[in-house]
């Protein structure tokens, strides 16, 4: 299973490389260190959101509330910053908000036995509604420079959000690959009944992944705030679908049990590359959705075809 | 008898819960349709409309979709308002094309419709009250190019592709550029009226173009996203936005944003409401009321820097010249 996963990753990486080579040939500005760091910085927000969703999807679940969660967590943290002037209080408020929403998702799935799609879809609406009511059309802006460094700072020439992404990837990688919890998540996703019979505490594990997904949304909200210096009620809506797309493009199966965080990183980078490339090449706004759709479909199709060839040869 | 009175009281209480419950007055009942709760612009419109209604002793019923800009939701709110039969409706369609059947329904119910902000593509409208999107792009673009002394490289951050507001504002920017042939337009890319998208687009364009002197953004949130990208990259450029949001005016005040153009949401709410009440009283209302496009910069932001809650609508004659 391990070696097959590595092979699958390699094919996905090949898709990203192919796209990169094409862009490098078309634009001189693409293949430069600052631009590649720029792409990674842009991918970090999507990756942070998508990483939590990856864990949830590995258990054959789904979390549609993450975008809304980022929106509310950002607004709550922004309020706490303004009210207390303390970075610690703001960050704590944002992370707590995100984590609580995640825990509620988990409880809806495990205690109320709602299907994950329904539970988190309902949560999406509730959280959006709460955010709109709470913000009442206002924008909260202007945060302490020390906090802003989390979004716009550099350490040794590398943007801080890239470190946050790398740390999350490593922590998540160790968690999914090398801990018993991680293996249990794959087992639940592959066959929940078998997992239950083998003594895995399914409800506890599911509560854990939904809570983690919420916490990652909270963390993403902090990066968003630090980067944009502003919180408004409609932050979250455009974030949800690209995050779920990054997970699936990265090869994690909606049916659970297959995939992982490195794939999601590749998915997030690929989606970012498409926007980066279209901007560098100044592609007309009206053509951009068509180009995005075509490239995503092509990339995933190439991946499937090469993998089938490789499987046939093996 | 008792039962029906009880029902009436319950219905009145229900209305107070579900709609913004203004002080009851004996005058006209005017319904106001806005697009969402999220954009501060529509909050300004509602406050302007409320103030005009207060001045003219009318009752306001607000209709706002809970899902922002939802076409089906606004459509069902129109069905609802027809049963409530207000004296007139101040209407912002969530979509200028898709809501035409909604306008026709209100026409069929013989309730006068005053259209504000986004021009409905069809239906019978008593009046259209709005700012000139094209003019806003033109004046803010021209202001930037004059400050650049007609030299240098600029980029345009567009709004939502295909939306009327974005297309008209960008057309205004392009018209402004025609008068300055020395200025080079490096790129025109969509920011979807969103801060994050604009930040990322600007970051990408900064990679492609070593020298960018000016940024024309189709709204203030995108202008501020572009400024964050410039700051983080340690690059300098003059940036203009459109809408004159509170945040935009604060950024003008602090010198981060060169200028913004006033979309006059509060005034649109005022004049829309006044037109509705006037029409209900058979007074003359012009078929179209357009506000002149004004740039707000470091020299004149003070007039715009008043919270909407503290403003008063100007008299009708001061805005609408006969």
XYZ file of C-alpha atoms in Angstrom:
636
model
C 0.000 0.000 0.000
C 2.833 2.367 0.897
C 4.714 1.940 -2.394
C 1.527 2.256 -4.445
C 0.738 5.480 -2.670
C 4.213 6.806 -3.405
C 3.797 5.892 -7.072
C 0.405 7.625 -7.195
C 1.971 10.719 -5.662
C 4.760 10.669 -8.196
C 2.224 10.736 -11.040
C 0.417 13.665 -9.482
C 3.714 15.434 -9.042
C 4.335 14.756 -12.722
C 1.100 16.601 -13.506
C 2.262 19.633 -11.527
C 5.682 19.484 -13.186
C 4.148 19.304 -16.638
C 2.045 22.366 -15.861
C 5.106 24.138 -14.461
C 7.258 23.392 -17.510
C 4.501 24.702 -19.781
C 4.231 27.897 -17.741
C 8.011 28.314 -17.677
C 8.077 28.099 -21.475
C 5.241 30.626 -21.818
C 6.358 33.183 -19.225
C 9.854 34.243 -18.212
C 8.530 35.411 -14.856
C 7.276 31.985 -13.816
C 10.402 29.999 -13.011
C 12.010 32.378 -10.535
C 12.578 31.793 -6.826
C 10.373 34.733 -5.757
C 7.484 33.515 -7.912
C 7.736 29.922 -6.698
C 7.733 31.159 -3.100
C 4.789 33.367 -4.043
C 2.920 30.294 -5.327
C 3.667 28.375 -2.125
C 2.514 31.297 0.016
C -0.743 31.485 -1.921
C -1.223 27.712 -1.720
C -0.736 27.731 2.054
C -4.191 29.089 2.914
C -5.947 26.524 0.741
C -3.698 23.754 2.067
C -4.370 24.592 5.708
C -8.127 24.419 5.128
C -7.842 21.354 2.911
C -5.587 19.432 5.303
C -8.335 19.109 7.914
C -10.806 18.123 5.208
C -8.344 15.451 4.042
C -8.481 13.742 7.438
C -12.277 13.867 7.390
C -12.511 12.490 3.849
C -10.069 9.695 4.728
C -12.772 8.428 7.127
C -15.298 8.568 4.245
C -16.784 11.723 5.781
C -17.009 15.278 4.473
C -16.699 18.768 5.951
C -18.520 21.453 3.971
C -18.529 23.935 6.842
C -14.825 24.824 6.676
C -15.181 27.973 4.564
C -17.923 29.330 6.816
C -15.799 28.301 9.792
C -12.827 30.334 8.513
C -15.145 33.331 8.104
C -16.613 33.209 11.609
C -13.291 32.358 13.298
C -11.638 35.314 11.544
C -14.426 37.682 12.632
C -14.379 36.386 16.227
C -10.590 36.697 16.414
C -10.745 40.190 14.904
C -13.254 41.241 17.566
C -11.036 39.814 20.313
C -7.994 41.670 18.918
C -9.906 44.927 18.953
C -11.453 44.360 22.373
C -8.313 43.270 24.215
C -5.415 44.539 22.104
C -3.765 41.215 22.884
C -2.449 38.935 20.147
C -2.708 35.872 22.397
C -6.364 36.603 23.167
C -7.196 37.125 19.473
C -5.485 33.949 18.335
C -6.982 31.949 21.216
C -10.489 33.219 20.381
C -10.103 32.365 16.680
C -8.704 28.887 17.261
C -11.316 28.124 19.920
C -14.127 29.205 17.625
C -12.841 27.011 14.793
C -12.289 24.021 17.060
C -15.739 24.289 18.652
C -17.468 24.350 15.283
C -15.477 21.250 14.336
C -16.442 19.475 17.558
C -20.123 20.292 16.955
C -19.803 18.769 13.469
C -18.325 15.659 15.016
C -21.105 15.366 17.582
C -23.754 15.795 14.899
C -22.206 12.922 12.962
C -21.550 10.611 15.905
C -24.315 11.396 18.409
C -27.154 12.560 16.166
C -26.014 10.114 13.441
C -26.540 12.665 10.702
C -24.796 11.903 7.406
C -21.585 14.020 7.275
C -22.708 15.881 4.137
C -25.980 16.944 5.788
C -24.448 17.713 9.189
C -21.722 19.961 7.792
C -23.975 21.449 5.095
C -26.405 22.484 7.826
C -23.484 23.811 9.842
C -22.293 25.813 6.814
C -25.610 27.674 6.747
C -25.796 28.153 10.481
C -22.266 29.521 10.692
C -22.722 31.807 7.664
C -25.969 33.075 9.170
C -24.371 33.661 12.543
C -21.487 35.544 10.916
C -23.769 37.779 8.831
C -25.885 38.572 11.860
C -22.852 39.185 14.047
C -21.001 41.440 11.592
C -24.134 43.253 10.315
C -22.315 44.479 7.226
C -19.315 45.836 9.141
C -15.635 45.293 8.369
C -13.063 44.974 11.177
C -9.568 46.009 10.122
C -6.125 47.030 11.338
C -4.307 44.422 13.472
C -1.011 44.521 15.438
C 2.129 44.354 13.220
C 3.584 41.521 15.317
C 0.545 39.403 14.449
C 0.609 40.489 10.787
C 4.047 38.857 10.489
C 2.252 35.484 10.521
C 0.806 36.392 7.128
C 3.147 38.823 5.457
C 6.489 38.225 7.222
C 9.571 36.408 5.962
C 12.095 34.216 7.799
C 15.340 33.559 5.912
C 13.696 34.811 2.746
C 10.776 32.386 2.963
C 7.227 33.660 3.685
C 5.952 32.710 7.159
C 2.716 31.061 5.874
C 4.930 28.586 4.005
C 6.472 27.521 7.326
C 2.997 27.134 8.819
C 2.055 24.966 5.850
C 5.240 22.870 6.121
C 4.760 22.366 9.862
C 1.132 21.312 9.352
C 2.134 18.931 6.577
C 4.826 17.306 8.722
C 2.677 17.066 11.840
C -0.222 15.732 9.795
C 2.052 13.326 7.898
C 3.442 11.864 11.105
C -0.070 11.654 12.556
C -1.581 9.809 9.599
C 1.391 7.570 8.739
C 3.100 6.766 12.010
C 0.491 6.835 14.756
C -2.101 4.224 15.554
C -4.759 6.954 15.349
C -3.797 7.706 11.779
C -3.950 4.063 10.744
C -7.333 3.781 12.405
C -8.650 6.675 10.314
C -7.718 4.808 7.124
C -9.310 1.651 8.539
C -12.564 3.463 9.352
C -12.679 4.959 5.865
C -11.911 1.661 4.127
C -14.509 -0.359 6.030
C -16.285 1.112 9.023
C -17.925 -2.172 10.010
C -14.631 -4.073 9.996
C -13.018 -1.244 11.929
C -15.757 -1.416 14.543
C -15.429 -5.184 14.864
C -11.696 -4.868 15.323
C -12.310 -2.652 18.333
C -11.564 0.811 16.948
C -13.578 3.431 18.903
C -15.173 4.917 15.779
C -17.171 7.701 17.422
C -14.193 8.993 19.387
C -11.997 8.963 16.272
C -14.628 10.717 14.164
C -15.111 13.379 16.832
C -11.337 13.847 16.738
C -11.091 14.334 12.939
C -13.994 16.775 12.722
C -12.549 18.731 15.644
C -9.126 18.775 13.959
C -10.737 19.959 10.724
C -12.374 22.803 12.642
C -9.095 23.673 14.365
C -7.301 23.842 10.994
C -10.016 26.181 9.718
C -9.332 28.318 12.802
C -5.612 28.324 12.019
C -6.309 29.205 8.382
C -8.447 32.095 9.624
C -5.436 33.425 11.554
C -3.257 33.287 8.433
C -6.025 34.983 6.436
C -6.343 37.809 8.979
C -2.603 38.295 9.201
C -2.293 38.410 5.421
C -5.323 40.582 4.594
C -5.474 42.743 7.732
C -9.253 42.757 7.541
C -12.250 40.623 8.508
C -15.697 40.740 6.909
C -18.642 38.356 6.917
C -18.229 36.990 3.395
C -14.631 35.747 3.685
C -15.581 32.100 3.885
C -17.849 31.414 0.939
C -15.263 31.264 -1.855
C -12.890 29.097 0.244
C -14.875 25.868 0.644
C -15.035 24.401 -2.863
C -11.333 24.962 -3.754
C -10.329 23.258 -0.482
C -12.447 20.171 -1.187
C -11.163 20.243 -4.783
C -7.534 20.320 -3.586
C -8.166 17.174 -1.506
C -9.773 15.291 -4.398
C -7.306 16.484 -7.054
C -4.623 15.296 -4.640
C -5.988 11.774 -4.968
C -7.810 11.285 -1.671
C -10.893 9.219 -2.390
C -14.336 10.499 -1.440
C -15.134 6.896 -0.452
C -12.482 7.006 2.262
C -9.418 4.977 3.179
C -7.198 6.162 0.288
C -5.016 9.252 -0.016
C -3.166 11.617 2.265
C -1.844 15.062 3.010
C 1.028 15.137 0.490
C -1.527 14.620 -2.267
C -3.558 17.519 -0.903
C -0.461 19.728 -0.986
C -0.051 18.865 -4.668
C -3.730 19.621 -5.260
C -3.466 22.988 -3.537
C -0.297 23.890 -5.450
C -1.891 22.893 -8.739
C -4.941 25.117 -8.199
C -2.634 27.996 -7.230
C -0.452 27.452 -10.287
C -3.467 27.807 -12.554
C -4.301 31.271 -11.188
C -0.630 32.278 -11.130
C -0.182 31.209 -14.744
C -3.336 32.955 -15.948
C -2.244 36.197 -14.242
C 1.316 36.010 -15.582
C 0.005 35.396 -19.093
C -2.725 38.052 -18.652
C -5.451 35.724 -19.890
C -8.770 37.516 -20.435
C -11.104 37.345 -17.430
C -13.872 35.768 -19.482
C -11.678 32.831 -20.487
C -10.319 32.103 -17.026
C -13.059 29.744 -15.745
C -12.831 27.689 -18.943
C -9.032 27.476 -18.664
C -9.212 26.485 -14.982
C -11.722 23.725 -15.636
C -9.808 22.349 -18.607
C -6.479 22.220 -16.770
C -7.944 20.558 -13.668
C -9.683 17.894 -15.757
C -6.594 17.317 -17.923
C -4.277 17.013 -14.946
C -6.446 14.464 -13.170
C -7.075 12.546 -16.404
C -3.337 12.329 -17.194
C -2.797 11.049 -13.674
C -5.446 8.336 -14.064
C -4.179 7.214 -17.464
C -0.510 7.009 -16.427
C -1.440 5.111 -13.295
C -3.506 2.586 -15.254
C -0.598 2.080 -17.656
C 1.784 1.582 -14.743
C -0.592 -0.854 -13.049
C -0.960 -2.833 -16.283
C 2.820 -3.064 -16.659
C 3.353 -4.120 -13.047
C -64.058 38.003 16.538
C -61.713 37.605 19.461
C -59.827 34.968 17.658
C -59.235 37.060 14.559
C -57.978 39.967 16.655
C -55.577 37.623 18.369
C -54.375 36.467 14.975
C -53.876 40.077 13.915
C -51.818 40.855 17.002
C -49.745 37.752 16.444
C -49.163 38.703 12.829
C -48.085 42.194 13.819
C -45.686 40.753 16.389
C -44.407 38.347 13.762
C -43.744 41.212 11.370
C -41.815 43.048 14.047
C -39.671 39.989 14.591
C -39.031 39.153 10.974
C -38.612 42.669 9.593
C -36.749 45.610 10.960
C -39.414 47.000 13.221
C -39.478 50.745 12.749
C -41.553 53.003 14.938
C -45.122 52.658 13.778
C -46.345 55.712 11.952
C -49.520 56.508 10.133
C -47.945 57.353 6.761
C -47.057 55.323 3.724
C -45.683 51.810 3.799
C -42.632 51.378 1.576
C -40.817 48.074 1.024
C -37.055 48.189 0.447
C -35.233 45.321 -1.288
C -31.462 45.039 -0.867
C -29.092 42.269 -1.965
C -27.435 41.027 1.236
C -26.468 41.573 4.868
C -22.761 41.232 4.212
C -21.791 44.205 2.061
C -21.580 47.447 4.078
C -22.807 49.261 0.976
C -26.336 47.882 1.351
C -26.313 48.751 5.030
C -25.708 52.389 3.931
C -28.595 52.143 1.478
C -30.910 50.847 4.204
C -29.872 53.582 6.635
C -30.424 56.258 3.965
C -33.852 54.843 3.158
C -34.757 54.655 6.858
C -33.705 58.271 7.401
C -35.732 59.563 4.446
C -38.720 57.532 5.632
C -38.385 58.984 9.115
C -38.279 62.515 7.714
C -41.356 61.856 5.594
C -43.177 59.770 8.250
C -43.357 56.551 6.288
C -42.980 52.963 7.513
C -40.212 50.825 6.017
C -40.333 47.076 5.457
C -36.892 45.664 4.602
C -36.402 42.572 2.488
C -32.884 41.089 2.529
C -32.083 37.556 1.320
C -30.492 35.467 4.095
C -28.267 33.833 1.489
C -26.419 36.779 -0.062
C -27.590 37.708 -3.576
C -29.924 34.698 -3.775
C -32.179 34.865 -6.846
C -34.815 32.336 -5.648
C -34.964 33.940 -2.231
C -35.532 37.445 -3.605
C -38.143 35.991 -5.957
C -40.086 34.509 -3.034
C -39.707 37.765 -1.110
C -41.350 39.518 -4.076
C -44.269 37.053 -3.871
C -44.469 37.866 -0.185
C -44.407 41.653 -0.658
C -47.206 41.461 -3.218
C -49.507 39.983 -0.574
C -48.488 42.748 1.859
C -49.325 45.480 -0.716
C -47.025 48.377 0.260
C -47.601 51.793 -1.347
C -44.367 51.512 -3.315
C -41.236 49.375 -3.548
C -37.618 50.550 -3.588
C -35.912 47.738 -5.412
C -32.325 46.552 -5.930
C -32.376 43.376 -8.026
C -29.888 40.700 -6.866
C -29.332 40.144 -10.594
C -30.311 42.736 -13.214
C -31.305 40.089 -15.789
C -32.674 37.262 -13.663
C -34.990 39.424 -11.570
C -36.902 40.908 -14.530
C -39.791 38.403 -14.025
C -39.887 39.593 -10.406
C -40.263 43.215 -11.502
C -43.017 42.113 -13.892
C -44.843 40.403 -11.008
C -44.761 43.649 -9.019
C -45.975 45.493 -12.133
C -48.849 43.026 -12.532
C -49.797 43.659 -8.883
C -49.814 47.405 -9.718
C -47.278 48.291 -7.016
C -44.959 51.093 -8.213
C -41.278 50.076 -8.425
C -38.426 52.539 -7.889
C -35.242 50.810 -9.035
C -31.979 51.852 -7.372
C -28.265 50.936 -7.623
C -28.381 48.092 -10.186
C -30.439 48.911 -13.263
C -33.070 46.232 -13.894
C -32.871 44.984 -17.485
C -36.663 45.021 -17.878
C -40.089 45.628 -16.369
C -41.875 48.951 -15.792
C -39.859 51.222 -13.533
C -41.189 54.491 -12.125
C -37.624 55.717 -11.858
C -34.039 54.526 -11.810
C -31.829 56.101 -9.134
C -28.155 55.270 -9.241
C -24.563 56.223 -9.519
C -22.960 56.067 -12.918
C -20.661 53.013 -12.785
C -18.840 54.067 -15.923
C -18.381 57.588 -14.555
C -16.932 56.225 -11.300
C -14.327 54.248 -13.229
C -13.580 57.225 -15.420
C -13.050 59.778 -12.632
C -11.016 57.513 -10.329
C -8.920 56.244 -13.245
C -8.325 59.755 -14.538
C -7.386 60.940 -11.039
C -4.723 58.220 -10.754
C -3.302 58.948 -14.200
C -3.082 62.673 -13.472
C -1.206 61.928 -10.232
C 1.173 59.734 -12.259
C 1.672 62.781 -14.517
C 0.630 60.740 -17.508
C 3.631 58.406 -17.235
C 4.294 54.854 -16.105
C 2.771 51.357 -15.930
C -0.621 50.490 -14.478
C -2.705 47.385 -13.839
C -6.480 46.994 -13.562
C -8.128 44.672 -11.016
C -11.578 43.860 -12.390
C -14.620 42.758 -10.391
C -16.803 39.727 -11.072
C -16.507 38.835 -14.735
C -19.608 39.585 -16.713
C -21.217 41.680 -13.971
C -22.623 44.997 -15.129
C -20.842 46.960 -12.382
C -17.447 45.495 -13.159
C -17.761 45.874 -16.931
C -18.845 49.509 -16.698
C -16.171 50.459 -14.159
C -13.450 48.790 -16.226
C -14.777 50.544 -19.340
C -14.399 53.810 -17.397
C -10.789 52.936 -16.496
C -10.036 52.158 -20.138
C -11.604 55.409 -21.307
C -9.424 57.302 -18.818
C -6.355 55.516 -20.197
C -7.145 56.658 -23.754
C -6.365 60.252 -22.757
C -2.890 59.237 -21.518
C -1.180 57.402 -24.369
C 2.178 57.394 -22.543
C 0.798 55.181 -19.761
C 1.122 51.460 -20.386
C -1.646 49.089 -19.254
C 0.343 45.982 -18.234
C -2.548 43.720 -17.319
C -6.272 43.644 -16.571
C -7.203 40.680 -14.368
C -10.302 39.642 -12.391
C -10.353 40.030 -8.583
C -14.067 39.083 -8.304
C -14.635 42.087 -5.986
C -12.874 39.956 -3.301
C -9.979 41.040 -1.158
C -8.138 37.692 -1.142
C -8.401 37.169 -4.890
C -7.145 40.710 -5.504
C -4.221 40.161 -3.116
C -3.209 37.012 -4.979
C -3.677 38.521 -8.428
C -1.563 41.535 -7.456
C 1.129 39.265 -5.972
C 1.229 37.384 -9.259
C 1.343 40.533 -11.379
C 4.168 41.909 -9.209
C 6.121 38.806 -10.234
C 5.485 39.386 -13.901
C 6.149 43.142 -13.946
C 9.189 44.678 -12.234
C 7.719 48.174 -12.383
C 4.063 48.869 -11.561
C 3.311 52.520 -10.815
C -0.444 52.490 -10.442
C -3.342 50.140 -9.645
C -6.975 50.759 -10.631
C -9.244 48.482 -8.613
C -12.969 48.161 -9.312
C -13.809 48.366 -5.591
C -12.200 49.402 -2.304
C -11.823 45.908 -0.820
C -9.775 44.873 -3.866
C -7.758 48.104 -3.741
C -6.868 47.307 -0.127
C -5.985 43.709 -1.033
C -3.653 45.085 -3.717
C -2.074 47.448 -1.170
C -1.382 44.496 1.171
C 0.364 42.705 -1.697
C 2.459 45.793 -2.508
C 3.407 46.331 1.149
C 4.402 42.702 1.692
C 6.580 42.840 -1.441
C 8.089 46.172 -0.381
C 6.928 47.773 -3.604
C 5.356 51.184 -4.079
C 2.458 52.111 -6.357
C -0.448 54.547 -6.271
C -3.761 52.731 -5.802
C -7.325 53.904 -6.417
C -10.557 52.117 -5.520
C -14.286 52.723 -5.925
C -17.252 52.832 -3.466
C -15.894 55.044 -0.647
C -16.480 52.416 2.035
C -15.590 53.410 5.586
C -12.457 51.290 5.343
C -11.586 52.921 2.017
C -11.964 56.414 3.445
C -9.819 55.447 6.458
C -7.142 54.243 4.039
C -7.335 57.563 2.149
C -6.981 59.351 5.474
C -3.866 57.362 6.410
C -2.364 57.876 2.952
C -2.361 54.198 1.939
C -5.052 54.621 -0.699
C -4.655 57.508 -3.146
C -8.367 57.992 -3.727
C -11.745 56.315 -4.024
C -14.873 57.283 -5.939
C -18.130 57.787 -4.076
C -20.811 55.246 -4.930
C -23.132 57.196 -2.616
C -25.072 54.288 -1.109
C -26.621 56.401 1.635
C -27.788 59.007 -0.864
C -29.199 56.328 -3.160
C -31.223 55.004 -0.219
C -32.444 58.534 0.607
C -33.437 59.482 -2.909
C -34.942 56.068 -3.710
C -37.177 56.308 -0.659
C -38.111 59.949 -1.360
C -38.984 59.088 -4.948
C -41.177 56.200 -3.739
C -43.086 58.372 -1.282
C -43.415 61.229 -3.767
C -44.797 58.881 -6.407
C -47.278 57.456 -3.887
C -48.471 61.042 -3.388
C -48.687 61.653 -7.151
C -45.756 64.115 -7.183
C -43.383 64.332 -10.138
C -40.494 61.852 -10.152
C -37.920 61.932 -12.982
C -37.516 58.722 -14.988
C -33.807 58.635 -14.196
C -31.780 60.234 -11.391
C -27.999 59.864 -11.741
C -25.538 61.291 -9.233
C -22.388 63.016 -10.468
C -19.269 60.872 -9.961
C -17.055 62.352 -7.266
C -13.495 61.418 -6.281
C -12.679 61.326 -2.568
C -9.021 62.041 -1.810
C -6.864 63.414 1.009
C -8.247 66.929 0.458
C -11.976 66.228 0.779
C -12.454 62.959 2.690
C -13.827 64.794 5.753
C -17.284 65.252 4.208
C -17.501 61.542 3.480
C -16.074 60.511 6.838
C -19.344 60.729 8.780
C -20.916 57.495 10.073
C -24.159 56.738 8.206
C -26.060 56.564 11.487
C -25.274 60.255 12.101
C -26.194 61.451 8.628
C -29.346 63.128 7.442
C -30.789 62.880 3.960
C -30.501 66.129 1.999
C -33.755 67.738 0.798
C -35.150 66.382 -2.473
C -34.663 69.703 -4.304
C -30.948 69.762 -3.385
C -30.330 66.448 -5.175
C -32.903 66.326 -7.945
C -32.717 69.460 -10.058
C -35.986 70.138 -11.869
